[in-house]
Amino acid sequence: KKYNKALSANDFDNANLVIQEADGAMDVAGMKYSEASGIRGEMDTEYDKIVELEIPGKKFIDVIRSADKFFEEGKYDDVIRMSKGNIQDMQNKIEWQKAAQQSIEIAREAFQKGKEAGSKMETSGSFLEQAETAFDKGDYENADDLAQESSKESLSSNKAYSEALDYLNDARKEVNSFGNISATSSMKDMLSTMQENLAKEQFNEVKIESKKIFVKSSSLRTAIENISEVRDEINSFEDLADVSQLKEGLQGIEAMLDKGEFSKVTKHSKILLSSCKELTKSSKPVVEFDFDRNSFVVGQTKKLTINFENNGNASAKDFSFEVLDDEWAELKKISKNIEKLDPGEKEDMVIYIKFKEE
């Protein structure tokens, strides 16, 4: 409708603008479609893991079906939002299943040792039974808590064991606080080692490994903060300067993070932040313009085409035009504005000005 109206009024500039807006909307829709398709595939992959691990999955499959419905309706933002949340929930469920399995194994060993020693195990056995029931129902977080209570009850007389179990639980909580990022893989291996040492009653080794995990997690938090700061600095340039090398550097430190090279992340982040500051100082648009002064006619409104050229090394945007001294001229309208001018680009701005008698 806008296009036909512009054509009817012979306003070809506005008609072209309508076409450009439509093209832009189609491009955005295409990108959203691609992103939604990709995240749906990731969600299906994660659900396959749920099925393989025999985790109750009705909650997750319901979300998948709803996301599929939204996808068919073209509601791609809803698909992306729901899929990301569902993926995170499934990953958390898998992590809790693993944690509960380990806790139940420890509780069973502790229960058996106490039984063999002739201790009264009624309370411990009750907690263990409840933990196993909760696990079978898919309530892994509750199963984990109950299994730990069973272990403590079984070995309440063993102070060293209880302390080591607390170290393990604190370390596990710290690692889980990072979610499922790749950078925690080495710390998860350390947790497994702590589990083994606890089962072997090597309590001092559990304590030592716990301290190592907290040192490593502190380095990880610092590295994550460094990467976030670099990403924010790069994003602040938007499309105003060439940040391709900075983005490659960002990808490099993200890869270092995944490998657990946290000290390298901090070192290279400082270099990238310094480069960002240098780019900020050196990147400046230099916009020059010219127009036909001979077209000035007192008392008439004239169409004026102003030729702009960016001779700088950064993009220019947010163009505006105003008459600073309205005694000699009055701005009627701007029929063609400039959205952005990249280095080396030329473009025209079309305005209508009425030149006064004064």
Short mmCIF file of C-alpha atoms in Angstrom, two decimals:
data_model
loop_
_atom_site.label_atom_id
_atom_site.label_comp_id
_atom_site.label_asym_id
_atom_site.label_seq_id
_atom_site.Cartn_x
_atom_site.Cartn_y
_atom_site.Cartn_z
CA LYS A 1 0.00 0.00 0.00
CA LYS A 2 2.78 2.43 0.89
CA TYR A 3 4.54 1.62 -2.37
CA ASN A 4 1.41 2.17 -4.51
CA LYS A 5 0.64 5.41 -2.70
CA ALA A 6 4.17 6.70 -3.31
CA LEU A 7 3.96 5.78 -7.01
CA SER A 8 0.60 7.52 -7.34
CA ALA A 9 2.16 10.69 -5.95
CA ASN A 10 5.22 10.30 -8.23
CA ASP A 11 7.32 10.13 -5.05
CA PHE A 12 9.90 7.70 -6.41
CA ASP A 13 12.37 8.30 -3.59
CA ASN A 14 9.80 7.13 -1.02
CA ALA A 15 8.81 4.19 -3.25
CA ASN A 16 12.42 3.04 -3.36
CA LEU A 17 12.65 3.46 0.42
CA VAL A 18 9.58 1.21 0.85
CA ILE A 19 11.25 -1.47 -1.30
CA GLN A 20 14.47 -1.22 0.74
CA GLU A 21 12.52 -1.56 4.00
CA ALA A 22 10.73 -4.63 2.64
CA ASP A 23 14.05 -6.19 1.56
CA GLY A 24 15.49 -5.49 5.01
CA ALA A 25 12.51 -7.12 6.70
CA MET A 26 12.91 -10.20 4.48
CA ASP A 27 16.62 -10.43 5.34
CA VAL A 28 15.85 -10.28 9.08
CA ALA A 29 13.13 -12.93 8.71
CA GLY A 30 15.56 -15.17 6.82
CA MET A 31 18.18 -14.87 9.57
CA LYS A 32 15.59 -15.60 12.25
CA TYR A 33 14.42 -18.67 10.30
CA SER A 34 18.00 -19.94 10.05
CA GLU A 35 18.69 -19.34 13.75
CA ALA A 36 15.43 -21.01 14.77
CA SER A 37 16.17 -24.04 12.54
CA GLY A 38 19.63 -24.41 14.06
CA ILE A 39 18.49 -24.19 17.68
CA ARG A 40 15.70 -26.72 17.01
CA GLY A 41 18.33 -29.16 15.76
CA GLU A 42 20.39 -28.63 18.92
CA MET A 43 17.28 -29.24 21.02
CA ASP A 44 16.57 -32.54 19.22
CA THR A 45 20.17 -33.66 19.79
CA GLU A 46 19.92 -32.87 23.50
CA TYR A 47 16.62 -34.75 23.75
CA ASP A 48 18.25 -37.82 22.18
CA LYS A 49 20.64 -37.80 25.16
CA ILE A 50 17.65 -37.66 27.54
CA VAL A 51 16.14 -40.73 25.85
CA GLU A 52 19.48 -42.58 25.85
CA LEU A 53 19.93 -41.95 29.60
CA GLU A 54 16.33 -43.07 30.27
CA ILE A 55 15.45 -39.78 31.91
CA PRO A 56 11.69 -39.04 32.09
CA GLY A 57 11.18 -36.59 29.24
CA LYS A 58 7.49 -35.65 29.00
CA LYS A 59 8.18 -32.09 30.11
CA PHE A 60 10.85 -31.66 27.44
CA ILE A 61 8.90 -33.26 24.58
CA ASP A 62 5.93 -30.98 25.36
CA VAL A 63 8.17 -27.94 24.89
CA ILE A 64 9.57 -29.41 21.66
CA ARG A 65 6.04 -29.84 20.27
CA SER A 66 5.10 -26.28 21.23
CA ALA A 67 8.28 -24.97 19.59
CA ASP A 68 7.46 -26.92 16.40
CA LYS A 69 4.01 -25.34 16.33
CA PHE A 70 5.45 -21.84 16.70
CA PHE A 71 7.98 -22.64 13.97
CA GLU A 72 5.19 -23.57 11.55
CA GLU A 73 3.46 -20.28 12.44
CA GLY A 74 6.65 -18.32 11.70
CA LYS A 75 7.10 -17.19 15.33
CA TYR A 76 10.86 -17.68 15.21
CA ASP A 77 11.70 -15.52 18.25
CA ASP A 78 9.44 -17.71 20.40
CA VAL A 79 11.06 -20.85 18.93
CA ILE A 80 14.55 -19.56 19.79
CA ARG A 81 13.56 -18.53 23.32
CA MET A 82 11.76 -21.80 24.13
CA SER A 83 14.46 -23.99 22.58
CA LYS A 84 17.30 -22.33 24.48
CA GLY A 85 15.43 -22.70 27.76
CA ASN A 86 14.57 -26.33 27.02
CA ILE A 87 18.18 -27.15 26.11
CA GLN A 88 19.42 -25.62 29.37
CA ASP A 89 16.81 -27.53 31.39
CA MET A 90 17.78 -30.83 29.71
CA GLN A 91 21.49 -30.22 30.30
CA ASN A 92 20.81 -29.45 33.96
CA LYS A 93 18.72 -32.63 34.26
CA ILE A 94 21.56 -34.71 32.81
CA GLU A 95 24.07 -33.13 35.21
CA TRP A 96 21.82 -33.79 38.20
CA GLN A 97 21.31 -37.40 37.12
CA LYS A 98 25.07 -37.90 37.01
CA ALA A 99 25.54 -36.22 40.41
CA ALA A 100 22.73 -38.28 41.98
CA GLN A 101 24.18 -41.52 40.58
CA GLN A 102 27.55 -40.77 42.15
CA SER A 103 26.00 -39.79 45.49
CA ILE A 104 23.88 -42.96 45.61
CA GLU A 105 26.94 -45.12 44.84
CA ILE A 106 28.83 -43.48 47.74
CA ALA A 107 25.79 -43.89 50.02
CA ARG A 108 25.53 -47.60 49.16
CA GLU A 109 29.22 -48.16 49.94
CA ALA A 110 28.93 -46.27 53.22
CA PHE A 111 25.78 -48.19 54.16
CA GLN A 112 27.44 -51.53 53.43
CA LYS A 113 30.54 -50.63 55.48
CA GLY A 114 28.41 -49.59 58.44
CA LYS A 115 26.32 -52.77 58.18
CA GLU A 116 29.44 -54.92 58.10
CA ALA A 117 30.74 -53.09 61.20
CA GLY A 118 27.55 -53.96 63.07
CA SER A 119 26.25 -50.37 63.30
CA LYS A 120 22.55 -49.54 63.47
CA MET A 121 21.64 -48.47 59.94
CA GLU A 122 17.87 -47.89 60.07
CA THR A 123 18.01 -44.12 59.42
CA SER A 124 20.74 -44.39 56.82
CA GLY A 125 18.89 -47.21 55.05
CA SER A 126 15.69 -45.17 54.99
CA PHE A 127 17.43 -42.18 53.40
CA LEU A 128 19.09 -44.45 50.84
CA GLU A 129 15.79 -46.10 49.94
CA GLN A 130 14.13 -42.69 49.50
CA ALA A 131 17.05 -41.54 47.34
CA GLU A 132 16.71 -44.55 45.04
CA THR A 133 12.95 -44.02 44.75
CA ALA A 134 13.42 -40.34 43.91
CA PHE A 135 16.06 -41.27 41.32
CA ASP A 136 13.70 -43.74 39.62
CA LYS A 137 11.08 -40.98 39.37
CA GLY A 138 13.59 -38.60 37.77
CA ASP A 139 13.75 -36.33 40.85
CA TYR A 140 17.55 -36.29 40.74
CA GLU A 141 18.15 -33.17 42.82
CA ASN A 142 16.15 -34.61 45.71
CA ALA A 143 17.79 -38.02 45.20
CA ASP A 144 21.22 -36.38 45.48
CA ASP A 145 20.30 -34.66 48.76
CA LEU A 146 18.83 -37.85 50.26
CA ALA A 147 21.85 -39.93 49.22
CA GLN A 148 24.20 -37.46 50.88
CA GLU A 149 22.14 -37.56 54.07
CA SER A 150 22.35 -41.36 53.97
CA SER A 151 26.14 -41.21 53.61
CA LYS A 152 26.52 -38.80 56.51
CA GLU A 153 24.27 -40.92 58.68
CA SER A 154 26.17 -44.11 57.81
CA LEU A 155 29.53 -42.62 58.64
CA SER A 156 28.59 -40.06 61.26
CA SER A 157 31.14 -41.65 63.55
CA ASN A 158 33.85 -41.08 60.98
CA LYS A 159 34.66 -37.35 61.25
CA ALA A 160 37.32 -37.44 58.54
CA TYR A 161 34.85 -38.94 56.06
CA SER A 162 32.19 -36.33 56.83
CA GLU A 163 34.67 -33.50 56.34
CA ALA A 164 35.88 -34.97 53.04
CA LEU A 165 32.29 -35.35 51.86
CA ASP A 166 31.67 -31.67 52.63
CA TYR A 167 34.74 -30.71 50.59
CA LEU A 168 33.41 -32.78 47.69
CA ASN A 169 29.93 -31.24 47.88
CA ASP A 170 31.30 -27.69 48.09
CA ALA A 171 33.55 -28.31 45.09
CA ARG A 172 30.69 -29.81 43.09
CA LYS A 173 28.47 -26.82 43.87
CA GLU A 174 31.21 -24.46 42.71
CA VAL A 175 31.69 -26.29 39.41
CA ASN A 176 27.94 -26.53 38.78
CA SER A 177 27.63 -22.76 39.22
CA PHE A 178 29.24 -22.36 35.78
CA GLY A 179 26.59 -24.45 34.04
CA ASN A 180 27.67 -26.73 31.21
CA ILE A 181 30.41 -24.68 29.55
CA SER A 182 33.35 -26.57 28.04
CA ALA A 183 35.83 -24.72 30.25
CA THR A 184 34.73 -26.75 33.30
CA SER A 185 35.67 -30.13 31.78
CA SER A 186 38.99 -30.34 33.65
CA MET A 187 37.29 -29.43 36.93
CA LYS A 188 34.66 -32.12 36.34
CA ASP A 189 37.52 -34.62 35.89
CA MET A 190 38.90 -33.42 39.21
CA LEU A 191 35.48 -34.03 40.81
CA SER A 192 35.55 -37.60 39.54
CA THR A 193 38.99 -38.04 41.09
CA MET A 194 37.64 -36.69 44.38
CA GLN A 195 34.80 -39.24 44.22
CA GLU A 196 37.29 -42.06 43.74
CA ASN A 197 39.51 -40.84 46.58
CA LEU A 198 36.50 -40.57 48.88
CA ALA A 199 35.51 -44.16 48.10
CA LYS A 200 39.10 -45.22 48.85
CA GLU A 201 38.98 -43.22 52.12
CA GLN A 202 41.88 -41.03 50.95
CA PHE A 203 40.36 -38.04 52.71
CA ASN A 204 43.40 -35.74 52.62
CA GLU A 205 43.60 -36.12 48.82
CA VAL A 206 39.94 -35.08 48.60
CA LYS A 207 40.72 -31.91 50.55
CA ILE A 208 43.75 -31.06 48.39
CA GLU A 209 41.81 -31.59 45.16
CA SER A 210 38.96 -29.41 46.46
CA LYS A 211 41.32 -26.50 47.05
CA LYS A 212 42.70 -26.90 43.53
CA ILE A 213 39.18 -26.71 42.11
CA PHE A 214 38.45 -23.44 43.91
CA VAL A 215 41.73 -21.92 42.68
CA LYS A 216 40.87 -22.99 39.14
CA SER A 217 37.30 -21.70 39.40
CA SER A 218 38.58 -18.29 40.52
CA SER A 219 40.80 -18.14 37.44
CA LEU A 220 37.86 -19.19 35.28
CA ARG A 221 35.63 -16.42 36.65
CA THR A 222 38.34 -13.85 35.95
CA ALA A 223 38.79 -15.19 32.41
CA ILE A 224 35.02 -15.04 31.74
CA GLU A 225 34.94 -11.43 32.97
CA ASN A 226 37.91 -10.59 30.72
CA ILE A 227 36.18 -12.06 27.66
CA SER A 228 32.95 -10.22 28.47
CA GLU A 229 34.84 -6.92 28.72
CA VAL A 230 36.57 -7.51 25.37
CA ARG A 231 33.27 -8.48 23.71
CA ASP A 232 31.56 -5.33 25.02
CA GLU A 233 34.40 -3.14 23.73
CA ILE A 234 34.24 -4.71 20.26
CA ASN A 235 30.44 -4.44 20.13
CA SER A 236 30.67 -0.75 21.04
CA PHE A 237 32.14 -0.07 17.58
CA GLU A 238 29.00 -1.53 15.95
CA ASP A 239 29.65 -1.12 12.18
CA LEU A 240 31.62 2.09 12.51
CA ALA A 241 35.10 0.56 12.15
CA ASP A 242 36.77 -2.59 10.84
CA VAL A 243 36.95 -4.89 13.88
CA SER A 244 37.53 -8.14 11.96
CA GLN A 245 40.98 -8.68 13.52
CA LEU A 246 39.62 -7.92 16.98
CA LYS A 247 36.84 -10.47 16.45
CA GLU A 248 39.42 -13.07 15.42
CA GLY A 249 41.28 -12.29 18.63
CA LEU A 250 38.05 -12.71 20.61
CA GLN A 251 37.47 -16.11 19.02
CA GLY A 252 41.03 -17.01 19.97
CA ILE A 253 40.60 -16.24 23.67
CA GLU A 254 37.23 -18.03 23.68
CA ALA A 255 39.03 -21.12 22.35
CA MET A 256 41.64 -20.71 25.10
CA LEU A 257 38.82 -20.61 27.65
CA ASP A 258 37.36 -23.88 26.33
CA LYS A 259 40.81 -25.49 26.65
CA GLY A 260 41.13 -24.33 30.25
CA GLU A 261 43.99 -21.91 29.46
CA PHE A 262 42.65 -19.22 31.81
CA SER A 263 45.91 -17.33 32.40
CA LYS A 264 46.39 -17.00 28.63
CA VAL A 265 42.88 -15.57 28.35
CA THR A 266 43.73 -12.84 30.85
CA LYS A 267 47.02 -12.01 29.12
CA HIS A 268 45.56 -11.83 25.59
CA SER A 269 42.45 -9.96 26.81
CA LYS A 270 44.67 -7.11 28.00
CA ILE A 271 46.29 -6.97 24.55
CA LEU A 272 42.89 -6.89 22.81
CA LEU A 273 41.56 -4.17 25.14
CA SER A 274 44.64 -2.08 24.38
CA SER A 275 44.01 -2.59 20.65
CA CYS A 276 40.40 -1.46 21.13
CA LYS A 277 41.58 1.76 22.75
CA GLU A 278 44.02 2.40 19.90
CA LEU A 279 41.29 1.78 17.34
CA THR A 280 39.00 4.21 19.15
CA LYS A 281 41.67 6.92 18.96
CA SER A 282 42.56 6.30 15.31
CA SER A 283 39.11 5.63 13.81
CA LYS A 284 37.48 8.88 12.76
CA PRO A 285 35.11 9.70 9.92
CA VAL A 286 36.03 12.77 7.85
CA VAL A 287 32.89 13.87 6.03
CA GLU A 288 33.17 16.57 3.36
CA PHE A 289 30.25 18.03 1.39
CA ASP A 290 29.53 20.41 -1.44
CA PHE A 291 26.48 21.81 -3.24
CA ASP A 292 25.57 24.14 -6.09
CA ARG A 293 25.51 27.63 -4.61
CA ASN A 294 24.36 29.11 -7.91
CA SER A 295 20.91 27.55 -7.42
CA PHE A 296 20.03 30.03 -4.63
CA VAL A 297 16.97 32.10 -5.63
CA VAL A 298 15.57 34.56 -3.09
CA GLY A 299 11.93 33.92 -2.23
CA GLN A 300 11.72 30.47 -3.80
CA THR A 301 11.79 26.98 -2.35
CA LYS A 302 14.54 25.04 -4.09
CA LYS A 303 15.49 21.38 -4.19
CA LEU A 304 19.09 21.21 -3.03
CA THR A 305 21.30 18.15 -3.51
CA ILE A 306 24.27 18.05 -1.12
CA ASN A 307 27.11 15.69 -2.06
CA PHE A 308 28.76 13.95 0.93
CA GLU A 309 31.99 11.93 0.89
CA ASN A 310 33.64 10.09 3.79
CA ASN A 311 37.42 10.48 3.47
CA GLY A 312 38.14 9.09 6.94
CA ASN A 313 38.87 5.55 8.15
CA ALA A 314 35.65 4.91 10.09
CA SER A 315 31.97 4.88 9.21
CA ALA A 316 29.76 7.91 9.80
CA LYS A 317 26.07 7.73 10.73
CA ASP A 318 23.21 9.68 12.31
CA PHE A 319 23.28 12.41 9.66
CA SER A 320 21.09 15.45 10.29
CA PHE A 321 20.68 18.85 8.70
CA GLU A 322 19.50 22.12 10.14
CA VAL A 323 19.73 25.79 9.23
CA LEU A 324 21.67 27.54 11.98
CA ASP A 325 20.69 31.05 10.85
CA ASP A 326 17.00 31.10 9.89
CA GLU A 327 17.12 34.76 8.88
CA TRP A 328 18.33 33.91 5.36
CA ALA A 329 16.90 30.44 4.79
CA GLU A 330 14.19 28.07 6.01
CA LEU A 331 14.45 24.26 5.85
CA LYS A 332 11.23 22.87 4.37
CA LYS A 333 11.94 19.13 4.35
CA ILE A 334 14.54 16.41 3.83
CA SER A 335 13.38 14.04 1.11
CA LYS A 336 16.48 11.84 1.07
CA ASN A 337 18.64 11.32 4.14
CA ILE A 338 21.80 9.27 4.66
CA GLU A 339 21.71 6.35 7.08
CA LYS A 340 25.43 5.56 7.10
CA LEU A 341 28.52 6.44 5.08
CA ASP A 342 31.41 3.99 5.11
CA PRO A 343 35.01 5.08 4.47
CA GLY A 344 35.47 6.03 0.79
CA GLU A 345 31.73 6.12 0.09
CA LYS A 346 29.85 9.00 -1.54
CA GLU A 347 26.16 9.74 -1.23
CA ASP A 348 23.72 12.60 -1.75
CA MET A 349 21.30 14.23 0.68
CA VAL A 350 18.27 15.92 -0.89
CA ILE A 351 16.66 18.82 0.98
CA TYR A 352 14.20 21.59 0.18
CA ILE A 353 15.11 25.11 1.30
CA LYS A 354 13.34 28.42 0.92
CA PHE A 355 15.70 31.39 0.62
CA LYS A 356 14.34 34.58 2.22
CA GLU A 357 14.50 38.21 1.13
CA GLU A 358 16.72 39.13 4.08
#
